[in-house]
CSV table of C-alpha atoms in Angstrom, one decimal:
chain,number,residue,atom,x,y,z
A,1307,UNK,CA,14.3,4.9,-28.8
A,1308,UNK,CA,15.4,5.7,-25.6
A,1309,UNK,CA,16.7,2.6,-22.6
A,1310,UNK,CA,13.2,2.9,-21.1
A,1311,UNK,CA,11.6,2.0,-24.4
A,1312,UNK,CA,14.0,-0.8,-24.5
A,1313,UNK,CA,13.7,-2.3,-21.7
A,1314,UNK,CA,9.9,-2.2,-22.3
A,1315,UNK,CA,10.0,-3.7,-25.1
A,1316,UNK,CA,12.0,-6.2,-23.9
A,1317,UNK,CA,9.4,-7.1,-21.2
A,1318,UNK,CA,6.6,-6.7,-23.5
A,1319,UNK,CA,8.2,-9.3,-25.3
A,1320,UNK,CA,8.6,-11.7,-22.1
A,1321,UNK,CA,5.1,-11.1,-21.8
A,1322,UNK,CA,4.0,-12.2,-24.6
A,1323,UNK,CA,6.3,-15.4,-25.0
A,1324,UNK,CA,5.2,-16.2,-21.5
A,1325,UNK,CA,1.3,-16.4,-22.5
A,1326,UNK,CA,2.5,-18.6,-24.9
A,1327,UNK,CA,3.8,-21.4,-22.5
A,1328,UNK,CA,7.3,-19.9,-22.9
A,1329,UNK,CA,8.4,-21.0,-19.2
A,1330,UNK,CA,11.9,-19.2,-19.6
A,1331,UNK,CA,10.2,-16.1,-20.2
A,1332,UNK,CA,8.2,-16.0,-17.5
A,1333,UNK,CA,11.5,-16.8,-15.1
A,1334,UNK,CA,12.6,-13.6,-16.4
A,1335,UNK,CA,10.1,-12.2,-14.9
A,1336,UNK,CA,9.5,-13.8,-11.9
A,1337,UNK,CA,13.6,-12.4,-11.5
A,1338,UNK,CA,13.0,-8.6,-12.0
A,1339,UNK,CA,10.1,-8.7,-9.8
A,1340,UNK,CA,10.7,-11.4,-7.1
A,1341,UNK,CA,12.2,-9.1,-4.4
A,1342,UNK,CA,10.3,-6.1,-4.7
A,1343,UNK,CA,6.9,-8.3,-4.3
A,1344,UNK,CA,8.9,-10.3,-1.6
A,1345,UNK,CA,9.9,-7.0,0.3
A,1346,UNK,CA,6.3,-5.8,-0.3
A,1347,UNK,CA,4.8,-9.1,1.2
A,1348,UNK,CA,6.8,-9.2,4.4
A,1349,UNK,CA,6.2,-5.8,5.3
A,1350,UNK,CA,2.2,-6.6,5.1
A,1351,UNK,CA,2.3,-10.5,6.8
A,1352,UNK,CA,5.5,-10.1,8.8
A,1353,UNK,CA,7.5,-13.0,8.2
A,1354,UNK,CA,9.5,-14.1,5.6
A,1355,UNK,CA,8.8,-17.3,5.2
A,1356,UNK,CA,4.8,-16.7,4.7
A,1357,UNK,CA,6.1,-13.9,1.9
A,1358,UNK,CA,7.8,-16.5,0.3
A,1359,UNK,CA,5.0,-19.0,-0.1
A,1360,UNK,CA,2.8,-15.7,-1.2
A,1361,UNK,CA,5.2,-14.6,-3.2
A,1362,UNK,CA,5.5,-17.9,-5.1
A,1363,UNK,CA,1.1,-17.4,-4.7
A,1364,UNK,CA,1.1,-14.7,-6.2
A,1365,UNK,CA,3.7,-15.5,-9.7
A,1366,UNK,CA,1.5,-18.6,-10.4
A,1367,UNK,CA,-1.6,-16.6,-10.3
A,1368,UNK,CA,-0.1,-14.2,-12.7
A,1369,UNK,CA,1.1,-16.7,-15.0
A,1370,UNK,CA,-2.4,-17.9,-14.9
A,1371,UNK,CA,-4.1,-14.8,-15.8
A,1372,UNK,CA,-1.1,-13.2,-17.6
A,1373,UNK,CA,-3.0,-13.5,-21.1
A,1374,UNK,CA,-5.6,-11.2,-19.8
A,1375,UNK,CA,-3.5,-8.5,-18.8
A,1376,UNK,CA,-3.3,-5.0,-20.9
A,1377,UNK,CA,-0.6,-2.6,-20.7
A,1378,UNK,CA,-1.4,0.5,-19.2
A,1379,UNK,CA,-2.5,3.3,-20.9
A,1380,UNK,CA,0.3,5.9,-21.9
A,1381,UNK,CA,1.3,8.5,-19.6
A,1382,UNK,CA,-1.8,10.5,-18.6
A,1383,UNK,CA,-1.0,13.9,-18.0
A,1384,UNK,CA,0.1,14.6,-14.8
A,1385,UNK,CA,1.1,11.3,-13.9
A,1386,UNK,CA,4.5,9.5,-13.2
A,1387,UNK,CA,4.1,6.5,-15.6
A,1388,UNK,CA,7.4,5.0,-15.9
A,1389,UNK,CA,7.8,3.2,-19.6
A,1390,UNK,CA,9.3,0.1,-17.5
A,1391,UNK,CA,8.1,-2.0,-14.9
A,1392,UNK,CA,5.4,-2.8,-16.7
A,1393,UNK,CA,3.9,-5.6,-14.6
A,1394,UNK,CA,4.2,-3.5,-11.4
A,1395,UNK,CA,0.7,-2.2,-10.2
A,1396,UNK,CA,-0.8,-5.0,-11.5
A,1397,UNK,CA,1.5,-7.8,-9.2
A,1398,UNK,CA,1.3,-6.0,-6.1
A,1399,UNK,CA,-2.4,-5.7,-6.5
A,1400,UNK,CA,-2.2,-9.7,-7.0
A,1401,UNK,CA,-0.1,-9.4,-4.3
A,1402,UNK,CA,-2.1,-7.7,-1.6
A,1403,UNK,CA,-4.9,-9.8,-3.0
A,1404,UNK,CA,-3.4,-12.4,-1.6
A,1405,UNK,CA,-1.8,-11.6,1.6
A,1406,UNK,CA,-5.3,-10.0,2.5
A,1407,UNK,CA,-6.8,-13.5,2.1
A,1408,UNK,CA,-4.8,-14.6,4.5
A,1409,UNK,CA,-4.8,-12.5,6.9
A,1410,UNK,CA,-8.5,-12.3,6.9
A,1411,UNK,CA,-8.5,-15.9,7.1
A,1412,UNK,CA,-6.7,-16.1,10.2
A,1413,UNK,CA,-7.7,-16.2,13.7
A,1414,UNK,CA,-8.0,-12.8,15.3
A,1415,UNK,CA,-6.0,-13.0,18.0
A,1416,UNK,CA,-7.7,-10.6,20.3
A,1417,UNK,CA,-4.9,-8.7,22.6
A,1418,UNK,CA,-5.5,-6.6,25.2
A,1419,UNK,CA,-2.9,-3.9,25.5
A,1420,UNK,CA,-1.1,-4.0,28.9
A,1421,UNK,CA,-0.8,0.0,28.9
A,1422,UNK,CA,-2.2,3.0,27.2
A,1423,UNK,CA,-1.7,2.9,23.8
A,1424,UNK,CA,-0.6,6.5,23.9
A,1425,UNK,CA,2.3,6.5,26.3
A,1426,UNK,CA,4.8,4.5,23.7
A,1427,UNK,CA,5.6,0.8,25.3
A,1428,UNK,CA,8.7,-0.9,24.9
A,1429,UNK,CA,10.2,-1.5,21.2
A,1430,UNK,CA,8.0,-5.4,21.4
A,1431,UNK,CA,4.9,-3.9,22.6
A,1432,UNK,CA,4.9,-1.3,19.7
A,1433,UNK,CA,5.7,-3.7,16.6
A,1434,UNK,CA,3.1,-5.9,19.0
A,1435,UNK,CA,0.3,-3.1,18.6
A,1436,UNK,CA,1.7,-1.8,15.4
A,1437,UNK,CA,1.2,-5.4,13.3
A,1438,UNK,CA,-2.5,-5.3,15.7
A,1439,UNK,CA,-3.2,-1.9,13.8
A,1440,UNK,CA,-2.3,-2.9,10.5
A,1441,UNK,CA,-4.0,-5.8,10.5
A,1442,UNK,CA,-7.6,-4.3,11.8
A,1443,UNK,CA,-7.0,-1.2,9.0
A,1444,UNK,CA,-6.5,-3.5,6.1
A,1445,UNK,CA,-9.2,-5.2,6.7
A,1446,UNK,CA,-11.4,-2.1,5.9
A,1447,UNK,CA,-9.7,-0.6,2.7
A,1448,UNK,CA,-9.8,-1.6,-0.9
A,1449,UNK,CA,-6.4,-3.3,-3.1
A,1450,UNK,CA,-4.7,-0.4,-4.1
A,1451,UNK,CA,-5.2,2.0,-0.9
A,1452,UNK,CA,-3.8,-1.1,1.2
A,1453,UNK,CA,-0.8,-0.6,-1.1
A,1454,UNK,CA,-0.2,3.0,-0.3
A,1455,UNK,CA,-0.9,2.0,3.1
A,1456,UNK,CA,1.9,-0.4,3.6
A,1457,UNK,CA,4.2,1.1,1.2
A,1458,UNK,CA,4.1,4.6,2.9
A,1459,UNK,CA,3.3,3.6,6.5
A,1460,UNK,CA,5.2,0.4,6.9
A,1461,UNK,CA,7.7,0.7,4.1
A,1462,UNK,CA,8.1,4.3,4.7
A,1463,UNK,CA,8.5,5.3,0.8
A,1464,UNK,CA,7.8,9.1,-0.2
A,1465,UNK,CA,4.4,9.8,-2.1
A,1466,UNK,CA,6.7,10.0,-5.3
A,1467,UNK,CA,8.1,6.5,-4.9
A,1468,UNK,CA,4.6,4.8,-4.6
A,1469,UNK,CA,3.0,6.7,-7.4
A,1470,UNK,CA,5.8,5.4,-10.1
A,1471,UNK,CA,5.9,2.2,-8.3
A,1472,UNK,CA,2.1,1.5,-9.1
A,1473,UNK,CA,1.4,3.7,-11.9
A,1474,UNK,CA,-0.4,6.1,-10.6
A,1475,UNK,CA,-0.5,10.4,-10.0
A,1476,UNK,CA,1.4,11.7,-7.0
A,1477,UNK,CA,-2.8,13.6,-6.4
A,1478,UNK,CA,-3.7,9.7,-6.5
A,1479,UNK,CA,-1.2,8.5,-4.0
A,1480,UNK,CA,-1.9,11.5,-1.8
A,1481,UNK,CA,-5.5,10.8,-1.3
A,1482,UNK,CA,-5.1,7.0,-0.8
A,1483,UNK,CA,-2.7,7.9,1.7
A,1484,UNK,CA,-5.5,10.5,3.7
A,1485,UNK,CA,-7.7,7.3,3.5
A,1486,UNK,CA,-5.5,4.7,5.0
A,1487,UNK,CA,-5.1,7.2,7.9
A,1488,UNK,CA,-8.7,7.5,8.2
A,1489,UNK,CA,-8.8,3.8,8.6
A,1490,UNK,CA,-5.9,3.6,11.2
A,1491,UNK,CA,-7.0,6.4,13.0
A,1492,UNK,CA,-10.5,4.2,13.5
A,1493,UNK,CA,-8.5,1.0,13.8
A,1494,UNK,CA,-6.4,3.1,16.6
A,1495,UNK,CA,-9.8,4.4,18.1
A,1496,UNK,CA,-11.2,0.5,18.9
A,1497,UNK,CA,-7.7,-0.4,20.0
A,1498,UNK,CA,-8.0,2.3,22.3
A,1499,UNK,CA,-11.1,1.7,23.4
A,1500,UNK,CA,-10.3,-2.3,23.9
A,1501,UNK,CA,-6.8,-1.1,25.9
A,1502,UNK,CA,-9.3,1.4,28.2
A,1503,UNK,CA,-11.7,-1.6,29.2
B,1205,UNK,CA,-13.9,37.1,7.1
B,1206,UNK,CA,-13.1,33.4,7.5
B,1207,UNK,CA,-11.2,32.6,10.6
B,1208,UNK,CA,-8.9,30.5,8.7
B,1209,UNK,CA,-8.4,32.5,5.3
B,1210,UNK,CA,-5.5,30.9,3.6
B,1211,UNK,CA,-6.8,27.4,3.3
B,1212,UNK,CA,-9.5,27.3,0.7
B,1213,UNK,CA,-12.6,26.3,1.6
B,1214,UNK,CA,-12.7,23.4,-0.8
B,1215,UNK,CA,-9.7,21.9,0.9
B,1216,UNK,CA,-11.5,21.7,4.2
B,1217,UNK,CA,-12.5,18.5,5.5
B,1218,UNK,CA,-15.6,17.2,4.3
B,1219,UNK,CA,-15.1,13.8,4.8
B,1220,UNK,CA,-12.2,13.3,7.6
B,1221,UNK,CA,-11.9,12.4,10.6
B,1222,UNK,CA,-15.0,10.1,10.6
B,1223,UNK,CA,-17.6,10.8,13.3
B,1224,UNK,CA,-15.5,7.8,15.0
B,1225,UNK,CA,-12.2,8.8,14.9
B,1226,UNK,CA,-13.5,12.6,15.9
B,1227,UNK,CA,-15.6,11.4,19.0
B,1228,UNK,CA,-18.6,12.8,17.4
B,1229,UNK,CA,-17.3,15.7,15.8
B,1230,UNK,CA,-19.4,17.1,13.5
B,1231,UNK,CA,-18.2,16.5,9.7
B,1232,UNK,CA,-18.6,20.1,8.6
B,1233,UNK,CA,-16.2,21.1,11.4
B,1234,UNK,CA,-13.2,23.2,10.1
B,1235,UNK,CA,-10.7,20.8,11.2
B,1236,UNK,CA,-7.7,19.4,9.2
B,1237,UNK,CA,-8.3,16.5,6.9
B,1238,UNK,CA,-6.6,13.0,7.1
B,1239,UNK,CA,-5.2,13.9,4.0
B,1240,UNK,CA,-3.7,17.1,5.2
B,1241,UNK,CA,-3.1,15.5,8.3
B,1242,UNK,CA,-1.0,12.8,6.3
B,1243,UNK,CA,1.1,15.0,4.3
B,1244,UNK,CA,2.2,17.1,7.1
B,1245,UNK,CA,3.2,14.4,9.2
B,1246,UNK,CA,4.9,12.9,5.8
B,1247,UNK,CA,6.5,16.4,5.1
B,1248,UNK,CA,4.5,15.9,1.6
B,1249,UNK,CA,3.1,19.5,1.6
B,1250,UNK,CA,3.2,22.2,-0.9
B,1251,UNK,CA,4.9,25.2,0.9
B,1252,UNK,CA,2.0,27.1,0.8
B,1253,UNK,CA,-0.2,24.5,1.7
B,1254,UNK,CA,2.0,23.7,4.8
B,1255,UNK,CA,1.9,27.3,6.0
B,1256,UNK,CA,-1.6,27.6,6.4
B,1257,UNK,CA,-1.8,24.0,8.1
B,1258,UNK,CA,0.7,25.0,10.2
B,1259,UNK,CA,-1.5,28.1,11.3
B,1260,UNK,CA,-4.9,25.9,11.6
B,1261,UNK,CA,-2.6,23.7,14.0
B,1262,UNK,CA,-1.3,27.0,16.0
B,1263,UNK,CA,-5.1,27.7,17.2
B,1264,UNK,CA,-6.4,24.3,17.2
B,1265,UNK,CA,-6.1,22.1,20.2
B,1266,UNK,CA,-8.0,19.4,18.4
B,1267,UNK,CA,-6.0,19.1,15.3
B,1268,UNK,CA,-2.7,19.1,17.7
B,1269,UNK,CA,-4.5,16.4,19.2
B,1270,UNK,CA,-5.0,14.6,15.8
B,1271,UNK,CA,-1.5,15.3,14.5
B,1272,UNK,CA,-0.4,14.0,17.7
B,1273,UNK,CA,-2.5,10.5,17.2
B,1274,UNK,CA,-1.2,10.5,13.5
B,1275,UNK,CA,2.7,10.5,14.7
B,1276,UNK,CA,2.0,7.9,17.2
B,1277,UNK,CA,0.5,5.9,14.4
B,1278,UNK,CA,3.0,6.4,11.8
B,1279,UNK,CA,5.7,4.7,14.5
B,1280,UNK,CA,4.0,2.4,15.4
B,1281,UNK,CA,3.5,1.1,12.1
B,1282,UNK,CA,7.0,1.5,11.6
B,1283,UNK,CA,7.6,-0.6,14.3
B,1284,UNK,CA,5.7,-3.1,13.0
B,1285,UNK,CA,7.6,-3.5,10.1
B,1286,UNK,CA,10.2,-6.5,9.8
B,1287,UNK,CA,14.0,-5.6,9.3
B,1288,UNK,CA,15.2,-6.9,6.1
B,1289,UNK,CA,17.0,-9.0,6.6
B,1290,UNK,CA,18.5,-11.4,3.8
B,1291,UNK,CA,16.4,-11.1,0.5
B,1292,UNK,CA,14.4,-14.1,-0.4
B,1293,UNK,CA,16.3,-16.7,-2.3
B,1294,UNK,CA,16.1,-15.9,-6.3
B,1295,UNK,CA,17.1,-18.9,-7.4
B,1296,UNK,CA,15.4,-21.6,-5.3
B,1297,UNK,CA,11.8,-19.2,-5.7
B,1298,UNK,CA,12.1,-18.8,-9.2
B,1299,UNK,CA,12.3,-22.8,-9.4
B,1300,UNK,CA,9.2,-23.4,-6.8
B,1301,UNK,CA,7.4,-21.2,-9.0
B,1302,UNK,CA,8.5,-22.5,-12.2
B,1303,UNK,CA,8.0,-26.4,-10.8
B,1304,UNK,CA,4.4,-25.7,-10.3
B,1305,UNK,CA,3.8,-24.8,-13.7
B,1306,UNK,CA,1.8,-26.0,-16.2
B,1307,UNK,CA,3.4,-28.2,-18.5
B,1308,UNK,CA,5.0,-25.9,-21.3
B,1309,UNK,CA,2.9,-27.2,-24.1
B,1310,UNK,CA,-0.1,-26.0,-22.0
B,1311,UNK,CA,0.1,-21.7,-22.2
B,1312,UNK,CA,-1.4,-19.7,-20.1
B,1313,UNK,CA,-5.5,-19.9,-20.7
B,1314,UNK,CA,-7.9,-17.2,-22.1
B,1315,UNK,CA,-4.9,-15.9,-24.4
B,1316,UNK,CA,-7.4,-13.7,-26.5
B,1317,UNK,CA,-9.3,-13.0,-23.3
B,1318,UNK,CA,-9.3,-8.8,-22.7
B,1319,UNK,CA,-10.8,-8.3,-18.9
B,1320,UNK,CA,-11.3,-5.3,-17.8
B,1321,UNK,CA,-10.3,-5.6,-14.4
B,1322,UNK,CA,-7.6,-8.7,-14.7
B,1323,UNK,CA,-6.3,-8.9,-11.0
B,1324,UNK,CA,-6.7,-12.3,-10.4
């Protein structure tokens, strides 16, 4: 048995103790995942301190459903499964779940940009524009494309490092990827169009 | 013979960029797809697949145009992301979360439970 099937083990087993009311169990978990899902969070809301409410959002809604949750299957051919991590694609899509509530719950604040969006504004303007982008493009793609999305765009992680992080074929990643630029690219368009007017 | 040999014909763009994002372009149109367009901008090309985009973008003013649009996006979504800063605070989140529990002799419901799709 190699240290992946270990440590697999080892967080099946938390798993399992945690479905059965095991709280100590669970804070194991909550520990090997908290920043990862943090990070994740902050990058897709853009403060810290609405990450950390999510964050803690998104660990009671996982205790709460953790009995229904199934291990993935074993590595598929041509995937990057990684024995550990077990609980990863399944809490970021929790995650995003989440965080896309909210943000779809809050007021759009409609912004008129004070220059083409083309030219490149100050280093304000763009994070300004750039959060204004993100936030019109999520709202049009599904749970685990908004991961690859924020992961690759805002996180700026490699193809490789998203498809181990969730689970999923580097082919997969790749055409997630293509679609969140299709939706930026329109979300870009209408911001465009709105700057022009 | 096709103007743009080396790029198979199934890897042309039958659904990017939407009629939107293309200014009416026509869907058909040999152009570069988002995904193409993604992976060179994310250097996440096969070689070979990267030389032939790179000869597509050599005689296309449009996809320069798009490539163009997809750098400006990529920083800008860079730039929208927060700095670091200090990571969140393991002990004090790992006690919210554990403080809003159910009470321990209460474990988590629908134990036997198998859902298909379990994302809460």
């Amino acid at each position: 048995m190699g240290l992946s099937d270990i440590a697999s083990a080892d967080e099946l087993s938390q798993i399992h103790r945690a479905t059965t009311g095991d709280h100590a169990a669970f804070a194991a978990l909550v520990r090997r995942y908290e920043q990862r899902i943090h990070g994740y969070l902050r990058q897709m809301v853009g403060d810290a301190e609405t990450a950390s409410d999510l964050t803690q959002e998104t660990f009671l809604a996982a205790y709460r459903a953790l009995a229904r949750w199934q291990p993935p299957p074993e590595t598929a051919a041509g995937t990057t499964t990684r024995a550990t991590d077990l609980l990863s694609p399944w809490l970021y899509r929790i995650a995003t779940n989440r965080a896309l509530s909210l943000l779809r719950s809050q007021a759009t604040h409609s912004r008129t940009p004070q220059q083409p969006l083309t030219s490149g504004g100050s280093s304000l303007e763009d994070t300004v524009i750039g959060r204004e982008l993100l936030r019109a493009a999520l709202n049009t793609l599904d749970d685990d494309d908004t991961v690859c999305l924020v992961l690759h765009y805002v996180a700026g992680e490699r193809y490789g490092e998203i498809a181990t992080r969730l689970n999923l074929s580097s082919e997969a990643v790749r055409k997630r990827v293509g679609r969140a630029l299709t939706a930026l690219r329109r979300a870009y368009a209408a911001l465009e169009t709105e700057a022009q007017q | 013979m096709s103007e743009y040999p080396e790029i198979p014909q199934e890897s042309w763009p039958v659904a990017a960029p939407s009629p939107e994002a293309t200014n009416g372009a026509s869907p058909q149109s040999p152009h570069l797809t988002d995904e193409l367009l993604a992976g060179w901008a994310a250097n996440e090309l096969a070689d070979d697949e990267r030389g032939a985009v790179q000869r597509h973008l050599d005689t296309c003013a449009y996809c320069q145009s798009a490539l163009a649009e997809t750098q400006r996006i990529r920083a800008l979504a860079r730039a929208s992301a927060t700095s670091a800063g200090a990571p969140v605070a393991s002990a004090s989140l790992v006690e919210h979360v554990l403080a809003r529990l159910p009470d321990q002799s209460q474990p988590a419901r629908d134990i036997t439970a198998h859902a298909t799709d379990s994302t809460p």
